[in-house]
mmCIF file with all atom_site columns, C-alpha atoms in Angstrom:
data_model
loop_
_atom_site.group_PDB
_atom_site.id
_atom_site.type_symbol
_atom_site.label_atom_id
_atom_site.label_alt_id
_atom_site.label_comp_id
_atom_site.label_asym_id
_atom_site.label_entity_id
_atom_site.label_seq_id
_atom_site.pdbx_PDB_ins_code
_atom_site.Cartn_x
_atom_site.Cartn_y
_atom_site.Cartn_z
_atom_site.occupancy
_atom_site.B_iso_or_equiv
_atom_site.pdbx_formal_charge
_atom_site.auth_seq_id
_atom_site.auth_comp_id
_atom_site.auth_asym_id
_atom_site.auth_atom_id
_atom_site.pdbx_PDB_model_num
ATOM 1   C CA . UNK P 1 1   ? 86.163  115.777 91.654  1.00 0.00 ? 458 UNK P CA 1
ATOM 2   C CA . UNK P 1 2   ? 88.383  112.747 92.177  1.00 0.00 ? 459 UNK P CA 1
ATOM 3   C CA . UNK P 1 3   ? 87.157  109.616 90.476  1.00 0.00 ? 460 UNK P CA 1
ATOM 4   C CA . UNK P 1 4   ? 88.019  106.177 89.193  1.00 0.00 ? 461 UNK P CA 1
ATOM 5   C CA . UNK P 1 5   ? 87.323  105.331 85.562  1.00 0.00 ? 462 UNK P CA 1
ATOM 6   C CA . UNK P 1 6   ? 87.472  102.189 83.498  1.00 0.00 ? 463 UNK P CA 1
ATOM 7   C CA . UNK P 1 7   ? 87.694  101.699 79.762  1.00 0.00 ? 464 UNK P CA 1
ATOM 8   C CA . UNK P 1 8   ? 86.274  100.322 77.665  1.00 0.00 ? 465 UNK P CA 1
ATOM 9   C CA . UNK P 1 9   ? 82.885  99.873  79.330  1.00 0.00 ? 466 UNK P CA 1
ATOM 10  C CA . UNK P 1 10  ? 82.022  97.024  76.986  1.00 0.00 ? 467 UNK P CA 1
ATOM 11  C CA . UNK P 1 11  ? 84.338  94.763  75.002  1.00 0.00 ? 468 UNK P CA 1
ATOM 12  C CA . UNK P 1 12  ? 83.764  91.761  72.781  1.00 0.00 ? 469 UNK P CA 1
ATOM 13  C CA . UNK P 1 13  ? 86.789  89.747  71.770  1.00 0.00 ? 470 UNK P CA 1
ATOM 14  C CA . UNK P 1 14  ? 87.714  86.348  70.413  1.00 0.00 ? 471 UNK P CA 1
ATOM 15  C CA . UNK P 1 15  ? 89.312  83.411  72.162  1.00 0.00 ? 472 UNK P CA 1
ATOM 16  C CA . UNK P 1 16  ? 93.098  83.627  72.137  1.00 0.00 ? 473 UNK P CA 1
ATOM 17  C CA . UNK P 1 17  ? 93.370  87.391  71.693  1.00 0.00 ? 474 UNK P CA 1
ATOM 18  C CA . UNK P 1 18  ? 95.213  89.612  74.133  1.00 0.00 ? 475 UNK P CA 1
ATOM 19  C CA . UNK P 1 19  ? 92.982  92.165  75.828  1.00 0.00 ? 476 UNK P CA 1
ATOM 20  C CA . UNK P 1 20  ? 93.868  95.052  78.110  1.00 0.00 ? 477 UNK P CA 1
ATOM 21  C CA . UNK P 1 21  ? 91.372  96.771  80.380  1.00 0.00 ? 478 UNK P CA 1
ATOM 22  C CA . UNK P 1 22  ? 92.275  100.210 81.632  1.00 0.00 ? 479 UNK P CA 1
ATOM 23  C CA . UNK P 1 23  ? 91.759  101.612 85.116  1.00 0.00 ? 480 UNK P CA 1
ATOM 24  C CA . UNK P 1 24  ? 92.593  105.201 86.058  1.00 0.00 ? 481 UNK P CA 1
ATOM 25  C CA . UNK P 1 25  ? 92.056  106.886 89.422  1.00 0.00 ? 482 UNK P CA 1
ATOM 26  C CA . UNK P 1 26  ? 92.560  110.481 90.432  1.00 0.00 ? 483 UNK P CA 1
ATOM 27  C CA . UNK P 1 27  ? 92.225  109.910 94.194  1.00 0.00 ? 484 UNK P CA 1
ATOM 28  C CA . UNK P 1 28  ? 96.027  109.546 94.471  1.00 0.00 ? 485 UNK P CA 1
ATOM 29  C CA . UNK P 1 29  ? 95.401  106.250 96.260  1.00 0.00 ? 486 UNK P CA 1
ATOM 30  C CA . UNK P 1 30  ? 98.285  103.872 96.856  1.00 0.00 ? 487 UNK P CA 1
ATOM 31  C CA . UNK P 1 31  ? 96.176  100.716 96.672  1.00 0.00 ? 488 UNK P CA 1
ATOM 32  C CA . UNK P 1 32  ? 94.486  99.455  93.518  1.00 0.00 ? 489 UNK P CA 1
ATOM 33  C CA . UNK P 1 33  ? 92.571  96.248  92.902  1.00 0.00 ? 490 UNK P CA 1
ATOM 34  C CA . UNK P 1 34  ? 91.030  94.260  90.067  1.00 0.00 ? 491 UNK P CA 1
ATOM 35  C CA . UNK P 1 35  ? 87.999  92.048  90.638  1.00 0.00 ? 492 UNK P CA 1
ATOM 36  C CA . UNK P 1 36  ? 85.716  89.981  88.489  1.00 0.00 ? 493 UNK P CA 1
ATOM 37  C CA . UNK P 1 37  ? 82.028  89.578  89.215  1.00 0.00 ? 494 UNK P CA 1
ATOM 38  C CA . UNK P 1 38  ? 80.050  86.578  87.995  1.00 0.00 ? 495 UNK P CA 1
ATOM 39  C CA . UNK P 1 39  ? 76.465  85.565  88.676  1.00 0.00 ? 496 UNK P CA 1
ATOM 40  C CA . UNK P 1 40  ? 76.171  83.632  91.912  1.00 0.00 ? 497 UNK P CA 1
ATOM 41  C CA . UNK P 1 41  ? 79.635  84.651  93.084  1.00 0.00 ? 498 UNK P CA 1
ATOM 42  C CA . UNK P 1 42  ? 80.884  87.501  95.156  1.00 0.00 ? 499 UNK P CA 1
ATOM 43  C CA . UNK P 1 43  ? 83.513  89.787  93.725  1.00 0.00 ? 500 UNK P CA 1
ATOM 44  C CA . UNK P 1 44  ? 86.712  87.792  93.377  1.00 0.00 ? 501 UNK P CA 1
ATOM 45  C CA . UNK P 1 45  ? 90.137  89.366  93.581  1.00 0.00 ? 502 UNK P CA 1
ATOM 46  C CA . UNK P 1 46  ? 92.360  88.978  90.520  1.00 0.00 ? 503 UNK P CA 1
ATOM 47  C CA . UNK P 1 47  ? 95.386  91.164  91.289  1.00 0.00 ? 504 UNK P CA 1
ATOM 48  C CA . UNK P 1 48  ? 96.190  94.055  93.569  1.00 0.00 ? 505 UNK P CA 1
ATOM 49  C CA . UNK P 1 49  ? 98.895  96.647  94.038  1.00 0.00 ? 506 UNK P CA 1
ATOM 50  C CA . UNK P 1 50  ? 100.004 98.596  97.103  1.00 0.00 ? 507 UNK P CA 1
ATOM 51  C CA . UNK P 1 51  ? 102.029 101.130 95.118  1.00 0.00 ? 508 UNK P CA 1
ATOM 52  C CA . UNK P 1 52  ? 104.175 101.805 92.077  1.00 0.00 ? 509 UNK P CA 1
ATOM 53  C CA . UNK P 1 53  ? 106.094 98.717  90.937  1.00 0.00 ? 510 UNK P CA 1
ATOM 54  C CA . UNK P 1 54  ? 104.201 96.551  93.441  1.00 0.00 ? 511 UNK P CA 1
ATOM 55  C CA . UNK P 1 55  ? 101.807 93.833  92.221  1.00 0.00 ? 512 UNK P CA 1
ATOM 56  C CA . UNK P 1 56  ? 100.317 90.810  93.965  1.00 0.00 ? 513 UNK P CA 1
ATOM 57  C CA . UNK P 1 57  ? 98.206  87.856  92.886  1.00 0.00 ? 514 UNK P CA 1
ATOM 58  C CA . UNK P 1 58  ? 94.692  87.419  94.145  1.00 0.00 ? 515 UNK P CA 1
ATOM 59  C CA . UNK P 1 59  ? 92.600  84.286  94.338  1.00 0.00 ? 516 UNK P CA 1
ATOM 60  C CA . UNK P 1 60  ? 91.816  84.045  90.586  1.00 0.00 ? 517 UNK P CA 1
ATOM 61  C CA . UNK P 1 61  ? 94.970  85.399  88.938  1.00 0.00 ? 518 UNK P CA 1
ATOM 62  C CA . UNK P 1 62  ? 95.619  82.660  86.358  1.00 0.00 ? 519 UNK P CA 1
ATOM 63  C CA . UNK P 1 63  ? 95.506  84.084  82.835  1.00 0.00 ? 520 UNK P CA 1
ATOM 64  C CA . UNK P 1 64  ? 95.724  87.703  84.010  1.00 0.00 ? 521 UNK P CA 1
ATOM 65  C CA . UNK P 1 65  ? 98.572  90.133  84.586  1.00 0.00 ? 522 UNK P CA 1
ATOM 66  C CA . UNK P 1 66  ? 98.929  93.717  85.814  1.00 0.00 ? 523 UNK P CA 1
ATOM 67  C CA . UNK P 1 67  ? 101.655 96.308  85.952  1.00 0.00 ? 524 UNK P CA 1
ATOM 68  C CA . UNK P 1 68  ? 101.892 99.488  88.021  1.00 0.00 ? 525 UNK P CA 1
ATOM 69  C CA . UNK P 1 69  ? 104.158 102.102 86.483  1.00 0.00 ? 526 UNK P CA 1
ATOM 70  C CA . UNK P 1 70  ? 102.489 105.103 88.138  1.00 0.00 ? 527 UNK P CA 1
ATOM 71  C CA . UNK P 1 71  ? 100.073 105.855 90.962  1.00 0.00 ? 528 UNK P CA 1
ATOM 72  C CA . UNK P 1 72  ? 97.050  106.537 88.762  1.00 0.00 ? 529 UNK P CA 1
ATOM 73  C CA . UNK P 1 73  ? 96.861  103.471 86.515  1.00 0.00 ? 530 UNK P CA 1
ATOM 74  C CA . UNK P 1 74  ? 96.592  99.703  86.897  1.00 0.00 ? 531 UNK P CA 1
ATOM 75  C CA . UNK P 1 75  ? 95.882  98.072  83.525  1.00 0.00 ? 532 UNK P CA 1
ATOM 76  C CA . UNK P 1 76  ? 94.668  94.470  83.525  1.00 0.00 ? 533 UNK P CA 1
ATOM 77  C CA . UNK P 1 77  ? 95.850  92.226  80.680  1.00 0.00 ? 534 UNK P CA 1
ATOM 78  C CA . UNK P 1 78  ? 94.306  88.960  79.616  1.00 0.00 ? 535 UNK P CA 1
ATOM 79  C CA . UNK P 1 79  ? 97.200  87.317  77.828  1.00 0.00 ? 536 UNK P CA 1
ATOM 80  C CA . UNK P 1 80  ? 95.117  84.867  75.793  1.00 0.00 ? 537 UNK P CA 1
ATOM 81  C CA . UNK P 1 81  ? 91.434  85.412  76.344  1.00 0.00 ? 538 UNK P CA 1
ATOM 82  C CA . UNK P 1 82  ? 89.291  82.370  77.165  1.00 0.00 ? 539 UNK P CA 1
ATOM 83  C CA . UNK P 1 83  ? 85.502  82.005  77.260  1.00 0.00 ? 540 UNK P CA 1
ATOM 84  C CA . UNK P 1 84  ? 85.757  81.401  81.012  1.00 0.00 ? 541 UNK P CA 1
ATOM 85  C CA . UNK P 1 85  ? 86.985  84.986  81.332  1.00 0.00 ? 542 UNK P CA 1
ATOM 86  C CA . UNK P 1 86  ? 83.667  86.383  80.138  1.00 0.00 ? 543 UNK P CA 1
ATOM 87  C CA . UNK P 1 87  ? 82.672  88.498  83.120  1.00 0.00 ? 544 UNK P CA 1
ATOM 88  C CA . UNK P 1 88  ? 82.226  91.985  84.507  1.00 0.00 ? 545 UNK P CA 1
ATOM 89  C CA . UNK P 1 89  ? 85.517  93.445  85.706  1.00 0.00 ? 546 UNK P CA 1
ATOM 90  C CA . UNK P 1 90  ? 85.754  96.066  88.438  1.00 0.00 ? 547 UNK P CA 1
ATOM 91  C CA . UNK P 1 91  ? 88.713  98.161  89.373  1.00 0.00 ? 548 UNK P CA 1
ATOM 92  C CA . UNK P 1 92  ? 88.916  99.690  92.850  1.00 0.00 ? 549 UNK P CA 1
ATOM 93  C CA . UNK P 1 93  ? 91.276  101.871 94.829  1.00 0.00 ? 550 UNK P CA 1
ATOM 94  C CA . UNK P 1 94  ? 91.806  102.674 98.492  1.00 0.00 ? 551 UNK P CA 1
ATOM 95  C CA . UNK P 1 95  ? 93.877  105.092 100.469 1.00 0.00 ? 552 UNK P CA 1
ATOM 96  C CA . UNK P 1 96  ? 96.729  103.175 102.049 1.00 0.00 ? 553 UNK P CA 1
ATOM 97  C CA . UNK P 1 97  ? 97.690  99.784  103.286 1.00 0.00 ? 554 UNK P CA 1
ATOM 98  C CA . UNK P 1 98  ? 97.391  98.901  106.929 1.00 0.00 ? 555 UNK P CA 1
ATOM 99  C CA . UNK P 1 99  ? 99.114  95.630  107.673 1.00 0.00 ? 556 UNK P CA 1
ATOM 100 C CA . UNK P 1 100 ? 96.873  94.762  110.581 1.00 0.00 ? 557 UNK P CA 1
ATOM 101 C CA . UNK P 1 101 ? 93.495  96.048  109.461 1.00 0.00 ? 558 UNK P CA 1
ATOM 102 C CA . UNK P 1 102 ? 91.650  96.618  106.211 1.00 0.00 ? 559 UNK P CA 1
ATOM 103 C CA . UNK P 1 103 ? 89.592  99.607  107.294 1.00 0.00 ? 560 UNK P CA 1
ATOM 104 C CA . UNK P 1 104 ? 90.159  101.609 104.208 1.00 0.00 ? 561 UNK P CA 1
ATOM 105 C CA . UNK P 1 105 ? 87.109  101.894 102.009 1.00 0.00 ? 562 UNK P CA 1
ATOM 106 C CA . UNK P 1 106 ? 87.540  100.743 98.453  1.00 0.00 ? 563 UNK P CA 1
ATOM 107 C CA . UNK P 1 107 ? 86.128  103.021 95.769  1.00 0.00 ? 564 UNK P CA 1
ATOM 108 C CA . UNK P 1 108 ? 84.965  101.146 92.714  1.00 0.00 ? 565 UNK P CA 1
ATOM 109 C CA . UNK P 1 109 ? 84.932  102.041 89.057  1.00 0.00 ? 566 UNK P CA 1
ATOM 110 C CA . UNK P 1 110 ? 81.824  101.553 86.875  1.00 0.00 ? 567 UNK P CA 1
ATOM 111 C CA . UNK P 1 111 ? 82.973  98.176  85.544  1.00 0.00 ? 568 UNK P CA 1
ATOM 112 C CA . UNK P 1 112 ? 83.889  96.697  82.156  1.00 0.00 ? 569 UNK P CA 1
ATOM 113 C CA . UNK P 1 113 ? 81.685  94.007  80.653  1.00 0.00 ? 570 UNK P CA 1
ATOM 114 C CA . UNK P 1 114 ? 83.919  91.624  78.713  1.00 0.00 ? 571 UNK P CA 1
ATOM 115 C CA . UNK P 1 115 ? 82.592  88.937  76.390  1.00 0.00 ? 572 UNK P CA 1
ATOM 116 C CA . UNK P 1 116 ? 84.959  86.341  74.957  1.00 0.00 ? 573 UNK P CA 1
ATOM 117 C CA . UNK P 1 117 ? 83.525  84.463  71.967  1.00 0.00 ? 574 UNK P CA 1
ATOM 118 C CA . UNK O 2 1   ? 87.846  78.248  104.908 1.00 0.00 ? 84  UNK O CA 1
ATOM 119 C CA . UNK O 2 2   ? 86.929  81.941  104.978 1.00 0.00 ? 85  UNK O CA 1
ATOM 120 C CA . UNK O 2 3   ? 83.407  82.435  103.688 1.00 0.00 ? 86  UNK O CA 1
ATOM 121 C CA . UNK O 2 4   ? 80.671  85.038  103.582 1.00 0.00 ? 87  UNK O CA 1
ATOM 122 C CA . UNK O 2 5   ? 77.109  83.868  102.984 1.00 0.00 ? 88  UNK O CA 1
ATOM 123 C CA . UNK O 2 6   ? 74.166  86.168  102.395 1.00 0.00 ? 89  UNK O CA 1
ATOM 124 C CA . UNK O 2 7   ? 70.456  85.518  102.513 1.00 0.00 ? 90  UNK O CA 1
ATOM 125 C CA . UNK O 2 8   ? 68.063  85.721  100.897 1.00 0.00 ? 91  UNK O CA 1
ATOM 126 C CA . UNK O 2 9   ? 69.481  85.635  97.369  1.00 0.00 ? 92  UNK O CA 1
ATOM 127 C CA . UNK O 2 10  ? 66.711  87.942  96.234  1.00 0.00 ? 93  UNK O CA 1
ATOM 128 C CA . UNK O 2 11  ? 63.805  89.780  97.799  1.00 0.00 ? 94  UNK O CA 1
ATOM 129 C CA . UNK O 2 12  ? 60.783  91.667  96.501  1.00 0.00 ? 95  UNK O CA 1
ATOM 130 C CA . UNK O 2 13  ? 59.045  94.202  98.746  1.00 0.00 ? 96  UNK O CA 1
ATOM 131 C CA . UNK O 2 14  ? 56.505  96.966  98.326  1.00 0.00 ? 97  UNK O CA 1
ATOM 132 C CA . UNK O 2 15  ? 57.566  100.582 98.510  1.00 0.00 ? 98  UNK O CA 1
ATOM 133 C CA . UNK O 2 16  ? 57.354  101.896 102.048 1.00 0.00 ? 99  UNK O CA 1
ATOM 134 C CA . UNK O 2 17  ? 57.909  98.513  103.706 1.00 0.00 ? 100 UNK O CA 1
ATOM 135 C CA . UNK O 2 18  ? 60.915  97.531  105.841 1.00 0.00 ? 101 UNK O CA 1
ATOM 136 C CA . UNK O 2 19  ? 63.244  94.629  105.164 1.00 0.00 ? 102 UNK O CA 1
ATOM 137 C CA . UNK O 2 20  ? 66.244  92.890  106.694 1.00 0.00 ? 103 UNK O CA 1
ATOM 138 C CA . UNK O 2 21  ? 69.108  91.260  104.856 1.00 0.00 ? 104 UNK O CA 1
ATOM 139 C CA . UNK O 2 22  ? 71.379  88.713  106.508 1.00 0.00 ? 105 UNK O CA 1
ATOM 140 C CA . UNK O 2 23  ? 75.098  87.991  106.357 1.00 0.00 ? 106 UNK O CA 1
ATOM 141 C CA . UNK O 2 24  ? 76.942  85.111  108.047 1.00 0.00 ? 107 UNK O CA 1
ATOM 142 C CA . UNK O 2 25  ? 80.697  84.834  107.911 1.00 0.00 ? 108 UNK O CA 1
ATOM 143 C CA . UNK O 2 26  ? 83.557  82.609  108.981 1.00 0.00 ? 109 UNK O CA 1
ATOM 144 C CA . UNK O 2 27  ? 86.451  85.014  108.319 1.00 0.00 ? 110 UNK O CA 1
ATOM 145 C CA . UNK O 2 28  ? 88.941  84.812  111.155 1.00 0.00 ? 111 UNK O CA 1
ATOM 146 C CA . UNK O 2 29  ? 90.600  86.652  112.735 1.00 0.00 ? 112 UNK O CA 1
ATOM 147 C CA . UNK O 2 30  ? 87.995  89.324  112.112 1.00 0.00 ? 113 UNK O CA 1
ATOM 148 C CA . UNK O 2 31  ? 88.793  92.964  111.418 1.00 0.00 ? 114 UNK O CA 1
ATOM 149 C CA . UNK O 2 32  ? 85.723  94.687  110.006 1.00 0.00 ? 115 UNK O CA 1
ATOM 150 C CA . UNK O 2 33  ? 82.516  94.223  108.065 1.00 0.00 ? 116 UNK O CA 1
ATOM 151 C CA . UNK O 2 34  ? 81.130  96.511  105.384 1.00 0.00 ? 117 UNK O CA 1
ATOM 152 C CA . UNK O 2 35  ? 77.837  96.655  103.575 1.00 0.00 ? 118 UNK O CA 1
ATOM 153 C CA . UNK O 2 36  ? 77.945  97.896  99.997  1.00 0.00 ? 119 UNK O CA 1
ATOM 154 C CA . UNK O 2 37  ? 75.101  98.901  97.703  1.00 0.00 ? 120 UNK O CA 1
ATOM 155 C CA . UNK O 2 38  ? 75.485  98.115  94.013  1.00 0.00 ? 121 UNK O CA 1
ATOM 156 C CA . UNK O 2 39  ? 73.078  99.640  91.534  1.00 0.00 ? 122 UNK O CA 1
ATOM 157 C CA . UNK O 2 40  ? 72.606  97.836  88.234  1.00 0.00 ? 123 UNK O CA 1
ATOM 158 C CA . UNK O 2 41  ? 75.486  98.590  85.882  1.00 0.00 ? 124 UNK O CA 1
ATOM 159 C CA . UNK O 2 42  ? 77.497  100.420 88.530  1.00 0.00 ? 125 UNK O CA 1
ATOM 160 C CA . UNK O 2 43  ? 80.296  99.651  90.941  1.00 0.00 ? 126 UNK O CA 1
ATOM 161 C CA . UNK O 2 44  ? 79.563  98.969  94.642  1.00 0.00 ? 127 UNK O CA 1
ATOM 162 C CA . UNK O 2 45  ? 79.365  101.916 97.037  1.00 0.00 ? 128 UNK O CA 1
ATOM 163 C CA . UNK O 2 46  ? 80.031  101.591 100.764 1.00 0.00 ? 129 UNK O CA 1
ATOM 164 C CA . UNK O 2 47  ? 77.049  102.077 103.109 1.00 0.00 ? 130 UNK O CA 1
ATOM 165 C CA . UNK O 2 48  ? 78.485  101.232 106.535 1.00 0.00 ? 131 UNK O CA 1
ATOM 166 C CA . UNK O 2 49  ? 81.538  99.750  108.200 1.00 0.00 ? 132 UNK O CA 1
ATOM 167 C CA . UNK O 2 50  ? 81.714  98.070  111.615 1.00 0.00 ? 133 UNK O CA 1
ATOM 168 C CA . UNK O 2 51  ? 84.654  96.788  113.600 1.00 0.00 ? 134 UNK O CA 1
ATOM 169 C CA . UNK O 2 52  ? 84.442  93.997  116.185 1.00 0.00 ? 135 UNK O CA 1
ATOM 170 C CA . UNK O 2 53  ? 83.678  96.482  118.982 1.00 0.00 ? 136 UNK O CA 1
ATOM 171 C CA . UNK O 2 54  ? 80.672  98.024  117.219 1.00 0.00 ? 137 UNK O CA 1
ATOM 172 C CA . UNK O 2 55  ? 77.308  96.316  117.111 1.00 0.00 ? 138 UNK O CA 1
ATOM 173 C CA . UNK O 2 56  ? 75.231  98.844  115.210 1.00 0.00 ? 139 UNK O CA 1
ATOM 174 C CA . UNK O 2 57  ? 75.810  101.559 112.619 1.00 0.00 ? 140 UNK O CA 1
ATOM 175 C CA . UNK O 2 58  ? 73.277  103.697 110.786 1.00 0.00 ? 141 UNK O CA 1
ATOM 176 C CA . UNK O 2 59  ? 73.377  105.581 107.520 1.00 0.00 ? 142 UNK O CA 1
ATOM 177 C CA . UNK O 2 60  ? 70.056  107.283 106.929 1.00 0.00 ? 143 UNK O CA 1
ATOM 178 C CA . UNK O 2 61  ? 67.399  104.606 106.442 1.00 0.00 ? 144 UNK O CA 1
ATOM 179 C CA . UNK O 2 62  ? 70.045  101.866 106.513 1.00 0.00 ? 145 UNK O CA 1
ATOM 180 C CA . UNK O 2 63  ? 70.980  100.278 109.852 1.00 0.00 ? 146 UNK O CA 1
ATOM 181 C CA . UNK O 2 64  ? 73.581  97.555  110.092 1.00 0.00 ? 147 UNK O CA 1
ATOM 182 C CA . UNK O 2 65  ? 74.062  95.309  113.106 1.00 0.00 ? 148 UNK O CA 1
ATOM 183 C CA . UNK O 2 66  ? 76.940  93.037  113.986 1.00 0.00 ? 149 UNK O CA 1
ATOM 184 C CA . UNK O 2 67  ? 77.200  90.126  116.402 1.00 0.00 ? 150 UNK O CA 1
ATOM 185 C CA . UNK O 2 68  ? 80.891  89.196  116.405 1.00 0.00 ? 151 UNK O CA 1
ATOM 186 C CA . UNK O 2 69  ? 80.251  86.239  118.723 1.00 0.00 ? 152 UNK O CA 1
ATOM 187 C CA . UNK O 2 70  ? 77.859  84.493  116.352 1.00 0.00 ? 153 UNK O CA 1
ATOM 188 C CA . UNK O 2 71  ? 79.568  85.976  113.271 1.00 0.00 ? 154 UNK O CA 1
ATOM 189 C CA . UNK O 2 72  ? 76.342  87.429  111.934 1.00 0.00 ? 155 UNK O CA 1
ATOM 190 C CA . UNK O 2 73  ? 75.388  90.794  110.525 1.00 0.00 ? 156 UNK O CA 1
ATOM 191 C CA . UNK O 2 74  ? 72.152  92.233  109.237 1.00 0.00 ? 157 UNK O CA 1
ATOM 192 C CA . UNK O 2 75  ? 71.225  95.257  107.169 1.00 0.00 ? 158 UNK O CA 1
ATOM 193 C CA . UNK O 2 76  ? 67.823  96.746  107.930 1.00 0.00 ? 159 UNK O CA 1
ATOM 194 C CA . UNK O 2 77  ? 66.206  99.100  105.439 1.00 0.00 ? 160 UNK O CA 1
ATOM 195 C CA . UNK O 2 78  ? 63.408  101.283 106.772 1.00 0.00 ? 161 UNK O CA 1
ATOM 196 C CA . UNK O 2 79  ? 60.580  102.733 104.686 1.00 0.00 ? 162 UNK O CA 1
ATOM 197 C CA . UNK O 2 80  ? 61.954  101.398 101.424 1.00 0.00 ? 163 UNK O CA 1
ATOM 198 C CA . UNK O 2 81  ? 62.045  103.517 98.295  1.00 0.00 ? 164 UNK O CA 1
ATOM 199 C CA . UNK O 2 82  ? 62.179  102.563 94.627  1.00 0.00 ? 165 UNK O CA 1
ATOM 200 C CA . UNK O 2 83  ? 65.783  103.754 94.575  1.00 0.00 ? 166 UNK O CA 1
ATOM 201 C CA . UNK O 2 84  ? 66.685  101.064 97.113  1.00 0.00 ? 167 UNK O CA 1
ATOM 202 C CA . UNK O 2 85  ? 66.347  98.483  94.342  1.00 0.00 ? 168 UNK O CA 1
ATOM 203 C CA . UNK O 2 86  ? 69.906  97.190  94.062  1.00 0.00 ? 169 UNK O CA 1
ATOM 204 C CA . UNK O 2 87  ? 72.234  94.436  95.159  1.00 0.00 ? 170 UNK O CA 1
ATOM 205 C CA . UNK O 2 88  ? 73.521  94.624  98.736  1.00 0.00 ? 171 UNK O CA 1
ATOM 206 C CA . UNK O 2 89  ? 76.895  93.073  99.333  1.00 0.00 ? 172 UNK O CA 1
ATOM 207 C CA . UNK O 2 90  ? 78.383  92.069  102.668 1.00 0.00 ? 173 UNK O CA 1
ATOM 208 C CA . UNK O 2 91  ? 82.175  92.305  102.758 1.00 0.00 ? 174 UNK O CA 1
ATOM 209 C CA . UNK O 2 92  ? 84.250  90.932  105.610 1.00 0.00 ? 175 UNK O CA 1
ATOM 210 C CA . UNK O 2 93  ? 87.928  91.690  106.160 1.00 0.00 ? 176 UNK O CA 1
ATOM 211 C CA . UNK O 2 94  ? 90.395  89.830  108.326 1.00 0.00 ? 177 UNK O CA 1
ATOM 212 C CA . UNK O 2 95  ? 93.620  90.953  109.934 1.00 0.00 ? 178 UNK O CA 1
ATOM 213 C CA . UNK O 2 96  ? 97.197  90.155  108.989 1.00 0.00 ? 179 UNK O CA 1
ATOM 214 C CA . UNK O 2 97  ? 97.555  91.034  105.354 1.00 0.00 ? 180 UNK O CA 1
ATOM 215 C CA . UNK O 2 98  ? 94.960  91.523  102.675 1.00 0.00 ? 181 UNK O CA 1
ATOM 216 C CA . UNK O 2 99  ? 92.075  89.167  103.394 1.00 0.00 ? 182 UNK O CA 1
ATOM 217 C CA . UNK O 2 100 ? 88.770  90.543  102.204 1.00 0.00 ? 183 UNK O CA 1
ATOM 218 C CA . UNK O 2 101 ? 85.883  88.270  101.250 1.00 0.00 ? 184 UNK O CA 1
ATOM 219 C CA . UNK O 2 102 ? 82.830  89.461  99.335  1.00 0.00 ? 185 UNK O CA 1
ATOM 220 C CA . UNK O 2 103 ? 79.448  87.833  99.732  1.00 0.00 ? 186 UNK O CA 1
ATOM 221 C CA . UNK O 2 104 ? 77.430  87.015  96.601  1.00 0.00 ? 187 UNK O CA 1
ATOM 222 C CA . UNK O 2 105 ? 74.918  89.701  97.488  1.00 0.00 ? 188 UNK O CA 1
ATOM 223 C CA . UNK O 2 106 ? 71.162  89.992  97.993  1.00 0.00 ? 189 UNK O CA 1
ATOM 224 C CA . UNK O 2 107 ? 69.202  91.386  95.075  1.00 0.00 ? 190 UNK O CA 1
ATOM 225 C CA . UNK O 2 108 ? 66.441  93.690  96.380  1.00 0.00 ? 191 UNK O CA 1
ATOM 226 C CA . UNK O 2 109 ? 63.507  94.751  94.225  1.00 0.00 ? 192 UNK O CA 1
ATOM 227 C CA . UNK O 2 110 ? 61.252  97.496  95.551  1.00 0.00 ? 193 UNK O CA 1
ATOM 228 C CA . UNK O 2 111 ? 57.895  97.687  93.769  1.00 0.00 ? 194 UNK O CA 1
ATOM 229 C CA . UNK O 2 112 ? 55.513  100.624 93.652  1.00 0.00 ? 195 UNK O CA 1
#
């Protein structure tokens, strides 16, 4: 069955370290997204990609970067981890981009809980 | 400013009872509204989607309504079960590029 996976599921790191969170989907979806989820907030978009070599900033992109070298993977890198980046991170994918509408359902991974000490 | 507000923040009900969750939004121009269910420790899963021309959509015991004029939506859960304990997230998308706003969610606890 097609799926979307994230690794690691839990990560503890120290301030200033570089951290990379993996996201892998086997849906063959063009679109992939990274969100963070914090108490009292809705999911907030960090970065997204509409296809290989395409990346775009979301509303909370500072301190994060992504790269898309193939259809299946969109790794999220925290260049220098900060305590404010302690959060639960979700990766999602959807079928294709429609410029006028956003009908396409996003399928979410299980999340990565990141703690920055 | 595009916003999605959900109420209540949390809700406790007894198994077998009905409940209604609310979502108000200001996203414009409007494209569609989804309700997601998120179990603890899991990613959200879509329950329903409605476009501006639809005012009700059902998925089993879940029924979503949409009033595009007042920019309000509700999710009604009938005959609740323990497995309905989860967060329910309202997600509103606009047109013209990627504009999707997630509400903070309503945390539902169903007690035996």
